[in-house]
Amino acid sequence: MPSNIKEQVHQHYGNKIRVRTCGVIIQDGKILMLKHDGIGKKDYFWNVPGGGLEKGESLISGLKREFQEETGLKIKVKKLLYLNQYIVSPLHAIEYYFEVEKITGNAELGHDPEEILVLSQLSWFSRSDFENLDKDCKPNFLLKYLNFD
């Protein structure tokens, strides 16, 4: 077994194309983000909740499942906001970003069902907080497509 989280991530998710479904929730002018360790140019990446699909699972069903696993929130999936390719070798993901709305629950850091402990932090970011994150450690396109007000 690889010794560090980055090696584990590369071994588990690397050298294949992964389809991810992601949910963007804005509440009280803040966006919900999760810190993913072992990913990106600086070994961490802030992104909205979401993840890979299980065989036979739709984007919508997968997003509801992932959101509840990672944050404890039950959500309603609304419109598709953006289609993104995340390519930082050896990782390659096709990501569908949806606007979501909370139905029930309180946001708390959950887990990934995989054996790798990638999620390390949950935080709500204001627009200025988001802008102040390192540009290599977040999906920069979110500012362009979202209104935090």
Coordinates of N, CA, C and O in Angstrom, one line a residue:
M1 N 0.8 -1.2 0.0 CA 0.0 0.0 0.0 C 0.9 1.2 0.0 O 1.9 1.3 0.7
P2 N 0.5 2.2 -0.8 CA 1.3 3.5 -0.9 C 1.4 4.1 0.5 O 0.5 4.0 1.3
S3 N 2.5 4.8 0.7 CA 2.7 5.4 2.1 C 2.1 6.7 2.3 O 1.8 7.0 3.5
N4 N 1.8 7.5 1.3 CA 1.1 8.8 1.6 C -0.1 9.0 0.8 O -0.4 8.2 -0.1
I5 N -0.9 10.0 1.2 CA -2.2 10.2 0.6 C -2.2 10.5 -0.9 O -3.0 10.0 -1.7
K6 N -1.2 11.2 -1.3 CA -1.1 11.5 -2.8 C -0.8 10.3 -3.6 O -1.4 10.1 -4.6
E7 N 0.1 9.4 -3.1 CA 0.3 8.1 -3.8 C -0.9 7.3 -3.8 O -1.2 6.6 -4.8
Q8 N -1.7 7.3 -2.7 CA -2.9 6.5 -2.6 C -3.9 7.0 -3.6 O -4.6 6.2 -4.3
V9 N -4.1 8.3 -3.7 CA -5.0 9.0 -4.6 C -4.6 8.6 -6.1 O -5.5 8.2 -6.9
H10 N -3.3 8.7 -6.4 CA -2.9 8.4 -7.7 C -3.1 6.9 -8.1 O -3.5 6.6 -9.2
Q11 N -2.8 6.1 -7.1 CA -3.0 4.6 -7.4 C -4.5 4.3 -7.6 O -4.9 3.5 -8.5
H12 N -5.4 4.9 -6.8 CA -6.8 4.6 -6.8 C -7.5 5.2 -8.0 O -8.4 4.6 -8.6
Y13 N -7.2 6.5 -8.2 CA -8.0 7.3 -9.2 C -7.2 7.6 -10.5 O -7.8 8.1 -11.5
G14 N -5.9 7.4 -10.5 CA -5.1 7.8 -11.6 C -5.1 6.9 -12.8 O -5.6 5.8 -12.8
N15 N -4.6 7.5 -13.9 CA -4.5 6.8 -15.2 C -5.8 6.2 -15.8 O -5.8 5.1 -16.4
K16 N -6.9 6.9 -15.5 CA -8.2 6.5 -16.1 C -9.0 7.8 -16.1 O -8.7 8.8 -15.4
I17 N -10.0 7.8 -16.9 CA -11.0 8.9 -16.9 C -12.1 8.6 -15.9 O -12.7 7.6 -16.0
R18 N -12.3 9.6 -15.0 CA -13.4 9.4 -14.0 C -14.5 10.4 -14.2 O -14.2 11.6 -14.5
V19 N -15.7 10.0 -14.2 CA -16.9 10.9 -14.3 C -17.3 11.2 -12.9 O -17.5 10.4 -12.0
R20 N -17.4 12.6 -12.6 CA -17.7 13.0 -11.3 C -19.0 13.9 -11.4 O -19.1 14.7 -12.4
T21 N -19.8 13.9 -10.4 CA -21.0 14.8 -10.3 C -20.8 15.6 -9.0 O -20.4 15.1 -8.0
C22 N -21.0 17.0 -9.2 CA -20.6 17.9 -8.1 C -21.8 18.8 -7.8 O -22.5 19.2 -8.8
G23 N -21.9 19.2 -6.6 CA -23.1 20.1 -6.2 C -22.6 21.4 -5.6 O -21.8 21.5 -4.7
V24 N -23.2 22.5 -6.1 CA -22.8 23.8 -5.7 C -24.0 24.4 -4.9 O -25.1 24.5 -5.4
I25 N -23.7 24.6 -3.6 CA -24.8 25.1 -2.7 C -24.3 26.4 -2.1 O -23.2 26.5 -1.6
I26 N -25.1 27.5 -2.2 CA -24.8 28.8 -1.7 C -25.9 29.0 -0.6 O -27.1 28.9 -0.8
Q27 N -25.4 29.4 0.6 CA -26.3 29.6 1.7 C -25.8 30.8 2.5 O -24.6 30.9 2.8
D28 N -26.6 31.8 2.7 CA -26.2 33.0 3.4 C -25.0 33.7 2.8 O -24.1 34.1 3.5
G29 N -25.0 33.6 1.5 CA -23.9 34.3 0.7 C -22.6 33.5 0.7 O -21.5 34.1 0.4
K30 N -22.6 32.3 1.1 CA -21.4 31.5 1.2 C -21.5 30.2 0.5 O -22.6 29.6 0.4
I31 N -20.4 29.7 -0.1 CA -20.4 28.4 -0.9 C -19.8 27.4 0.0 O -18.8 27.6 0.7
L32 N -20.4 26.2 0.0 CA -19.9 25.0 0.8 C -18.8 24.3 0.0 O -19.0 24.0 -1.2
M33 N -17.6 24.2 0.6 CA -16.4 23.6 0.0 C -15.8 22.5 0.9 O -15.9 22.6 2.1
L34 N -15.2 21.5 0.3 CA -14.5 20.5 1.0 C -13.0 20.5 0.6 O -12.7 20.6 -0.6
K35 N -12.1 20.3 1.5 CA -10.7 20.2 1.2 C -10.4 18.7 1.0 O -10.6 17.8 1.8
H36 N -9.8 18.5 -0.2 CA -9.4 17.1 -0.7 C -7.9 17.1 -0.6 O -7.2 17.8 -1.3
D37 N -7.4 16.2 0.3 CA -5.9 16.0 0.4 C -5.4 15.1 -0.7 O -6.1 14.2 -1.1
G38 N -4.1 15.3 -1.1 CA -3.5 14.4 -2.0 C -3.8 14.7 -3.5 O -3.5 13.9 -4.4
I39 N -4.5 15.8 -3.7 CA -4.9 16.2 -5.1 C -4.4 17.5 -5.4 O -4.4 18.4 -4.6
G40 N -4.0 17.7 -6.7 CA -3.6 19.0 -7.2 C -2.1 19.3 -7.1 O -1.3 18.5 -6.6
K41 N -1.7 20.4 -7.6 CA -0.3 20.8 -7.7 C 0.3 21.0 -6.4 O 1.5 20.9 -6.2
K42 N -0.5 21.3 -5.4 CA 0.0 21.6 -4.0 C -0.4 20.5 -3.0 O -0.4 20.8 -1.8
D43 N -0.9 19.4 -3.5 CA -1.3 18.3 -2.7 C -2.6 18.5 -1.9 O -2.9 17.8 -0.9
Y44 N -3.3 19.5 -2.2 CA -4.7 19.7 -1.7 C -5.5 20.5 -2.7 O -4.9 21.2 -3.5
F45 N -6.8 20.3 -2.7 CA -7.7 21.0 -3.6 C -9.0 21.2 -2.9 O -9.6 20.3 -2.4
W46 N -9.5 22.5 -2.9 CA -10.8 22.8 -2.4 C -11.8 22.6 -3.5 O -11.6 23.2 -4.6
N47 N -12.9 21.9 -3.3 CA -13.9 21.7 -4.3 C -15.3 21.6 -3.6 O -15.3 21.3 -2.4
V48 N -16.3 21.7 -4.3 CA -17.7 21.5 -3.8 C -17.9 20.0 -3.6 O -17.2 19.2 -4.1
P49 N -18.9 19.6 -2.8 CA -19.1 18.2 -2.5 C -19.5 17.5 -3.9 O -20.1 18.0 -4.7
G50 N -19.1 16.2 -3.9 CA -19.4 15.4 -5.1 C -18.4 14.3 -5.2 O -17.6 14.1 -4.4
G51 N -18.6 13.5 -6.3 CA -17.7 12.3 -6.5 C -18.1 11.5 -7.6 O -18.9 11.9 -8.5
G52 N -17.5 10.3 -7.7 CA -17.7 9.4 -8.8 C -19.0 8.7 -8.7 O -19.6 8.5 -7.7
L53 N -19.4 8.2 -9.9 CA -20.6 7.5 -10.0 C -20.4 6.0 -9.8 O -19.3 5.5 -10.1
E54 N -21.4 5.3 -9.3 CA -21.4 3.9 -9.2 C -22.0 3.4 -10.5 O -22.8 4.1 -11.1
K55 N -21.7 2.1 -10.9 CA -22.2 1.6 -12.1 C -23.7 1.6 -12.1 O -24.4 1.2 -11.1
G56 N -24.3 2.1 -13.2 CA -25.7 2.2 -13.3 C -26.4 3.4 -12.7 O -27.6 3.5 -12.7
E57 N -25.6 4.2 -12.0 CA -26.1 5.4 -11.3 C -26.2 6.6 -12.2 O -25.3 6.9 -12.9
S58 N -27.3 7.4 -12.1 CA -27.4 8.6 -12.8 C -26.6 9.7 -12.1 O -26.2 9.6 -10.9
L59 N -26.3 10.8 -12.9 CA -25.6 12.0 -12.3 C -26.4 12.5 -11.1 O -25.8 12.9 -10.1
I60 N -27.7 12.6 -11.2 CA -28.5 13.2 -10.1 C -28.5 12.3 -8.9 O -28.3 12.7 -7.8
S61 N -28.8 11.0 -9.1 CA -28.7 10.0 -7.9 C -27.4 10.0 -7.3 O -27.3 10.0 -6.0
G62 N -26.3 10.0 -8.1 CA -25.0 10.0 -7.6 C -24.7 11.2 -6.7 O -24.0 11.1 -5.7
L63 N -25.1 12.3 -7.2 CA -24.9 13.6 -6.5 C -25.6 13.6 -5.2 O -25.0 14.0 -4.1
K64 N -26.8 13.2 -5.1 CA -27.6 13.1 -3.9 C -26.8 12.2 -2.9 O -26.7 12.5 -1.7
R65 N -26.4 11.0 -3.3 CA -25.7 10.1 -2.5 C -24.4 10.7 -2.0 O -24.1 10.7 -0.8
E66 N -23.6 11.2 -2.9 CA -22.3 11.8 -2.5 C -22.4 13.0 -1.5 O -21.7 13.1 -0.6
F67 N -23.4 13.8 -1.8 CA -23.6 15.0 -0.9 C -24.0 14.5 0.5 O -23.4 15.1 1.5
Q68 N -24.8 13.5 0.6 CA -25.2 13.0 1.9 C -24.0 12.4 2.6 O -23.7 12.6 3.8
E69 N -23.2 11.6 1.9 CA -22.0 10.9 2.5 C -21.0 11.9 2.9 O -20.4 11.8 4.0
E70 N -20.8 13.0 2.1 CA -19.7 13.9 2.4 C -20.1 15.0 3.4 O -19.2 15.6 4.0
T71 N -21.4 15.4 3.4 CA -21.8 16.5 4.2 C -22.9 16.3 5.2 O -23.2 17.1 6.0
G72 N -23.6 15.2 5.0 CA -24.8 14.9 5.9 C -26.1 15.6 5.4 O -27.1 15.5 6.0
L73 N -26.0 16.4 4.3 CA -27.1 17.1 3.8 C -27.9 16.3 2.8 O -27.3 15.7 1.9
K74 N -29.2 16.4 2.9 CA -30.1 15.9 1.8 C -30.4 17.1 0.9 O -30.7 18.2 1.4
I75 N -30.3 16.9 -0.4 CA -30.4 18.0 -1.3 C -31.4 17.8 -2.4 O -31.8 16.6 -2.7
K76 N -31.8 18.9 -3.1 CA -32.6 18.9 -4.3 C -31.6 19.3 -5.4 O -30.9 20.4 -5.2
V77 N -31.5 18.6 -6.5 CA -30.6 19.0 -7.6 C -31.4 19.8 -8.5 O -32.5 19.4 -9.0
K78 N -30.8 21.0 -8.9 CA -31.5 21.9 -9.8 C -30.8 21.9 -11.2 O -30.5 20.8 -11.7
K79 N -30.4 23.0 -11.7 CA -29.9 23.0 -13.1 C -28.4 22.7 -13.1 O -27.6 22.9 -12.2
L80 N -28.0 22.2 -14.3 CA -26.5 22.0 -14.6 C -25.9 23.4 -14.8 O -26.4 24.2 -15.6
L81 N -24.8 23.7 -14.1 CA -24.1 24.9 -14.2 C -22.9 24.9 -15.1 O -22.7 25.8 -15.9
Y82 N -22.2 23.8 -15.1 CA -20.9 23.8 -15.8 C -20.4 22.4 -16.0 O -20.6 21.5 -15.1
L83 N -19.7 22.2 -17.1 CA -19.0 20.9 -17.4 C -17.5 21.2 -17.4 O -17.1 22.1 -18.1
N84 N -16.8 20.5 -16.6 CA -15.4 20.8 -16.4 C -14.5 19.6 -16.7 O -15.0 18.5 -16.4
Q85 N -13.3 19.8 -17.2 CA -12.3 18.7 -17.2 C -11.2 19.1 -16.2 O -10.6 20.1 -16.3
Y86 N -11.0 18.2 -15.3 CA -9.9 18.3 -14.3 C -8.8 17.4 -14.8 O -8.9 16.2 -14.8
I87 N -7.6 18.0 -15.2 CA -6.5 17.2 -15.7 C -5.3 17.6 -15.0 O -4.7 18.7 -15.3
V88 N -4.8 16.9 -14.0 CA -3.5 17.1 -13.4 C -2.9 15.7 -13.3 O -3.3 14.9 -12.4
S89 N -2.1 15.4 -14.2 CA -1.6 14.0 -14.3 C -1.1 13.4 -13.0 O -0.4 14.1 -12.2
P90 N -1.5 12.2 -12.7 CA -2.2 11.2 -13.5 C -3.7 11.2 -13.4 O -4.4 10.3 -13.9
L91 N -4.3 12.3 -12.8 CA -5.7 12.3 -12.6 C -6.4 13.0 -13.8 O -5.9 14.0 -14.4
H92 N -7.5 12.5 -14.2 CA -8.3 13.0 -15.3 C -9.8 12.8 -14.9 O -10.2 11.6 -14.9
A93 N -10.5 13.9 -14.7 CA -11.9 13.7 -14.4 C -12.8 14.6 -15.3 O -12.4 15.7 -15.6
I94 N -13.9 14.1 -15.7 CA -15.0 14.9 -16.4 C -16.0 15.2 -15.3 O -16.5 14.3 -14.6
E95 N -16.2 16.5 -15.0 CA -17.0 16.9 -13.8 C -18.2 17.7 -14.3 O -18.1 18.7 -15.0
Y96 N -19.4 17.2 -13.8 CA -20.7 17.9 -14.0 C -21.0 18.7 -12.7 O -21.2 18.1 -11.7
Y97 N -21.1 20.0 -12.8 CA -21.4 20.9 -11.6 C -22.9 21.3 -11.7 O -23.3 22.0 -12.7
F98 N -23.6 20.9 -10.7 CA -25.0 21.3 -10.6 C -25.3 22.3 -9.5 O -24.6 22.2 -8.4
E99 N -26.2 23.1 -9.7 CA -26.8 23.9 -8.6 C -27.6 23.0 -7.7 O -28.4 22.2 -8.2
V100 N -27.4 23.1 -6.4 CA -28.2 22.3 -5.5 C -28.8 23.2 -4.4 O -28.3 24.2 -4.1
E101 N -29.9 22.6 -3.7 CA -30.5 23.3 -2.7 C -30.7 22.3 -1.5 O -31.0 21.2 -1.7
K102 N -30.5 22.8 -0.3 CA -30.6 22.0 0.9 C -32.1 21.7 1.2 O -32.9 22.6 1.1
I103 N -32.3 20.4 1.5 CA -33.7 20.0 1.9 C -33.7 19.9 3.4 O -34.5 20.5 4.1
T104 N -32.7 19.1 3.9 CA -32.6 18.9 5.4 C -31.2 18.6 5.8 O -30.3 18.2 4.9
G105 N -30.9 18.8 7.1 CA -29.6 18.4 7.6 C -28.7 19.6 8.0 O -29.1 20.8 7.6
N106 N -27.7 19.4 8.7 CA -26.7 20.4 9.0 C -25.3 19.9 8.4 O -25.0 18.7 8.6
A107 N -24.7 20.8 7.7 CA -23.4 20.4 7.1 C -22.3 20.1 8.1 O -22.0 20.9 8.9
E108 N -21.8 18.8 8.0 CA -20.7 18.4 8.8 C -19.9 17.5 7.9 O -20.3 16.8 7.0
L109 N -18.6 17.5 8.1 CA -17.6 16.7 7.3 C -18.0 15.3 7.5 O -18.0 14.7 8.6
G110 N -18.2 14.7 6.3 CA -18.5 13.2 6.3 C -17.3 12.5 5.8 O -16.2 12.8 6.3
H111 N -17.5 11.6 4.9 CA -16.4 10.7 4.5 C -16.6 10.3 3.0 O -17.7 10.4 2.5
D112 N -15.5 9.8 2.4 CA -15.6 9.1 1.2 C -15.7 7.6 1.5 O -15.1 7.1 2.4
P113 N -16.6 6.9 0.8 CA -16.7 5.5 1.1 C -15.5 4.6 0.7 O -15.3 3.5 1.2
E114 N -14.6 5.2 -0.1 CA -13.4 4.5 -0.5 C -12.5 4.4 0.8 O -12.7 5.1 1.7
E115 N -11.5 3.6 0.7 CA -10.6 3.4 1.8 C -9.7 4.5 2.0 O -9.0 4.6 3.0
I116 N -9.6 5.4 1.1 CA -8.6 6.6 1.1 C -9.3 7.7 1.8 O -10.5 8.1 1.5
L117 N -8.7 8.3 2.8 CA -9.3 9.4 3.6 C -8.8 10.7 2.9 O -7.9 11.3 3.4
V118 N -9.5 11.1 1.9 CA -9.2 12.3 1.1 C -9.8 13.6 1.7 O -9.1 14.6 1.8
L119 N -11.0 13.5 2.2 CA -11.6 14.7 2.8 C -11.1 15.0 4.2 O -11.0 14.2 5.0
S120 N -10.6 16.3 4.3 CA -10.1 16.7 5.6 C -10.7 17.9 6.3 O -10.5 18.1 7.4
Q121 N -11.5 18.6 5.5 CA -12.1 19.9 6.1 C -13.3 20.3 5.3 O -13.4 20.1 4.1
L122 N -14.3 20.8 6.0 CA -15.5 21.4 5.4 C -15.6 22.8 5.8 O -15.4 23.1 7.0
S123 N -15.9 23.7 4.9 CA -15.9 25.1 5.2 C -16.9 25.9 4.3 O -17.0 25.5 3.1
W124 N -17.5 26.9 4.8 CA -18.3 27.8 4.0 C -17.5 29.0 3.7 O -16.9 29.7 4.6
F125 N -17.3 29.4 2.4 CA -16.5 30.5 1.9 C -17.3 31.6 1.4 O -18.2 31.4 0.5
S126 N -17.1 32.8 1.9 CA -17.7 34.0 1.3 C -16.9 34.2 -0.1 O -15.9 33.6 -0.4
R127 N -17.4 35.1 -0.9 CA -16.8 35.4 -2.1 C -15.3 35.8 -1.9 O -14.4 35.3 -2.6
S128 N -15.1 36.7 -1.0 CA -13.7 37.2 -0.8 C -12.8 36.0 -0.2 O -11.6 35.9 -0.6
D129 N -13.4 35.2 0.7 CA -12.6 34.0 1.1 C -12.2 33.1 0.0 O -11.1 32.6 -0.1
F130 N -13.2 32.9 -0.9 CA -13.0 32.0 -2.1 C -11.9 32.6 -3.0 O -11.0 31.9 -3.4
E131 N -12.0 33.9 -3.2 CA -11.0 34.6 -4.1 C -9.6 34.5 -3.5 O -8.6 34.5 -4.2
N132 N -9.5 34.5 -2.1 CA -8.2 34.4 -1.5 C -7.6 33.1 -1.4 O -6.4 32.9 -1.1
L133 N -8.3 32.0 -1.8 CA -7.7 30.7 -1.9 C -6.7 30.7 -3.0 O -6.9 31.3 -4.0
D134 N -5.7 29.9 -2.9 CA -4.7 29.7 -3.9 C -5.3 29.3 -5.2 O -6.2 28.4 -5.2
K135 N -5.0 30.0 -6.3 CA -5.7 29.7 -7.6 C -5.5 28.3 -8.1 O -6.3 27.8 -8.9
D136 N -4.4 27.6 -7.7 CA -4.1 26.3 -8.1 C -4.8 25.2 -7.2 O -4.7 24.0 -7.5
C137 N -5.6 25.7 -6.2 CA -6.2 24.8 -5.3 C -7.7 25.0 -5.2 O -8.3 24.7 -4.1
K138 N -8.3 25.4 -6.3 CA -9.8 25.5 -6.3 C -10.2 25.6 -7.7 O -9.5 25.8 -8.6
P139 N -11.5 25.3 -8.0 CA -12.1 25.4 -9.3 C -12.4 26.9 -9.6 O -13.5 27.4 -9.2
N140 N -11.5 27.5 -10.2 CA -11.6 29.0 -10.5 C -12.8 29.4 -11.2 O -13.3 30.5 -11.1
F141 N -13.3 28.5 -12.1 CA -14.5 28.9 -12.9 C -15.7 29.2 -12.1 O -16.6 29.8 -12.6
L142 N -15.8 28.7 -10.8 CA -17.0 28.9 -10.0 C -17.3 30.4 -9.9 O -18.5 30.8 -9.9
L143 N -16.3 31.3 -9.7 CA -16.5 32.7 -9.6 C -17.2 33.3 -10.8 O -18.1 34.2 -10.7
K144 N -16.9 32.8 -12.0 CA -17.4 33.3 -13.2 C -18.9 32.9 -13.4 O -19.6 33.6 -14.0
Y145 N -19.3 31.8 -12.8 CA -20.6 31.3 -13.1 C -21.6 31.4 -11.9 O -22.8 31.1 -12.1
L146 N -21.1 31.9 -10.8 CA -22.0 31.9 -9.6 C -22.1 33.3 -9.0 O -21.2 34.1 -9.1
N147 N -23.3 33.6 -8.5 CA -23.5 34.8 -7.8 C -23.6 34.4 -6.3 O -24.5 33.7 -5.9
F148 N -22.7 35.0 -5.5 CA -22.7 34.7 -4.1 C -23.7 35.5 -3.3 O -23.8 35.3 -2.1
D149 N -24.4 36.4 -3.9 CA -25.3 37.3 -3.2 C -26.7 36.6 -3.1 O -27.1 35.8 -3.8

